[in-house]
Amino acid sequence: MASLSCSPADLAQFFGPNTTNPTAAASYLCDQFTAVSNKFVDTNYAIDTTYLLFSAYLVFSMQLGFAMLCAGSVRAKNTIF
């Protein structure tokens, strides 16, 4: 995946002639983009962890179901003694 970077020098040229301090405005926007990007990283980590825990729960539940199936198929008539 491509890495997106925000440079105030590149962004300042897009502000019109009426902007008093285009570098400060561009720097502020870049800081906001960085903050949003960091929140997406945190959210991505949380979603991955939730998916992993839910998948582990499903596997554990399937093992319990298989144990109940095996326990139900063992009857007294199938024993050797």
CSV table of C-alpha atoms in Angstrom, one decimal:
chain,number,residue,atom,x,y,z
A,1,MET,CA,0.0,0.0,0.0
A,2,ALA,CA,1.3,3.4,-0.9
A,3,SER,CA,2.3,5.7,2.0
A,4,LEU,CA,0.5,9.0,1.9
A,5,SER,CA,2.5,12.0,3.2
A,6,CYS,CA,1.5,15.6,3.8
A,7,SER,CA,4.0,18.3,3.2
A,8,PRO,CA,3.1,21.9,4.3
A,9,ALA,CA,5.4,23.2,1.5
A,10,ASP,CA,3.5,21.3,-1.2
A,11,LEU,CA,0.1,22.1,0.3
A,12,ALA,CA,0.7,25.9,0.8
A,13,GLN,CA,0.7,26.5,-3.0
A,14,PHE,CA,-3.0,25.6,-3.2
A,15,PHE,CA,-4.1,28.5,-1.0
A,16,GLY,CA,-5.3,31.6,-2.7
A,17,PRO,CA,-3.7,35.1,-2.6
A,18,ASN,CA,-6.0,36.2,0.2
A,19,THR,CA,-4.5,33.8,2.7
A,20,THR,CA,-2.4,35.7,5.3
A,21,ASN,CA,-0.2,32.7,6.3
A,22,PRO,CA,-0.5,29.8,3.9
A,23,THR,CA,2.3,27.9,5.5
A,24,ALA,CA,0.6,27.9,8.9
A,25,ALA,CA,-2.7,26.8,7.4
A,26,ALA,CA,-1.0,24.0,5.4
A,27,SER,CA,0.9,22.9,8.5
A,28,TYR,CA,-2.4,22.8,10.5
A,29,LEU,CA,-4.1,20.7,7.8
A,30,CYS,CA,-1.2,18.3,7.7
A,31,ASP,CA,-1.3,17.9,11.4
A,32,GLN,CA,-5.1,17.1,11.2
A,33,PHE,CA,-4.5,14.5,8.4
A,34,THR,CA,-1.8,12.9,10.5
A,35,ALA,CA,-4.1,12.7,13.5
A,36,VAL,CA,-6.9,11.1,11.5
A,37,SER,CA,-4.4,8.6,10.0
A,38,ASN,CA,-3.3,7.6,13.5
A,39,LYS,CA,-6.9,7.1,14.5
A,40,PHE,CA,-7.4,4.8,11.6
A,41,VAL,CA,-4.4,2.8,12.6
A,42,ASP,CA,-5.8,2.4,16.1
A,43,THR,CA,-9.2,1.4,14.8
A,44,ASN,CA,-7.7,-1.1,12.4
A,45,TYR,CA,-5.8,-2.7,15.3
A,46,ALA,CA,-9.0,-2.9,17.4
A,47,ILE,CA,-10.9,-4.5,14.5
A,48,ASP,CA,-8.2,-7.1,13.9
A,49,THR,CA,-8.1,-8.0,17.6
A,50,THR,CA,-11.9,-8.3,17.8
A,51,TYR,CA,-11.9,-10.5,14.7
A,52,LEU,CA,-9.2,-12.7,16.2
A,53,LEU,CA,-11.0,-13.1,19.5
A,54,PHE,CA,-14.3,-13.9,17.9
A,55,SER,CA,-12.7,-16.5,15.6
A,56,ALA,CA,-11.1,-18.1,18.7
A,57,TYR,CA,-14.5,-18.2,20.4
A,58,LEU,CA,-16.0,-19.9,17.4
A,59,VAL,CA,-13.3,-22.6,17.3
A,60,PHE,CA,-13.7,-23.2,21.0
A,61,SER,CA,-17.4,-23.6,20.6
A,62,MET,CA,-16.9,-26.0,17.8
A,63,GLN,CA,-14.6,-28.1,20.0
A,64,LEU,CA,-17.3,-28.2,22.7
A,65,GLY,CA,-19.9,-29.3,20.1
A,66,PHE,CA,-17.6,-32.1,18.9
A,67,ALA,CA,-16.9,-33.2,22.5
A,68,MET,CA,-20.7,-33.4,23.0
A,69,LEU,CA,-21.1,-35.4,19.8
A,70,CYS,CA,-18.4,-37.9,20.9
A,71,ALA,CA,-19.9,-38.1,24.4
A,72,GLY,CA,-23.3,-38.8,23.0
A,73,SER,CA,-22.0,-41.6,20.6
A,74,VAL,CA,-20.5,-43.6,23.5
A,75,ARG,CA,-23.1,-46.0,24.9
A,76,ALA,CA,-23.0,-48.9,27.3
A,77,LYS,CA,-23.7,-51.4,24.5
A,78,ASN,CA,-20.5,-50.4,22.7
A,79,THR,CA,-18.1,-51.2,25.6
A,80,ILE,CA,-16.0,-54.3,25.7
A,81,PHE,CA,-16.8,-55.4,29.2
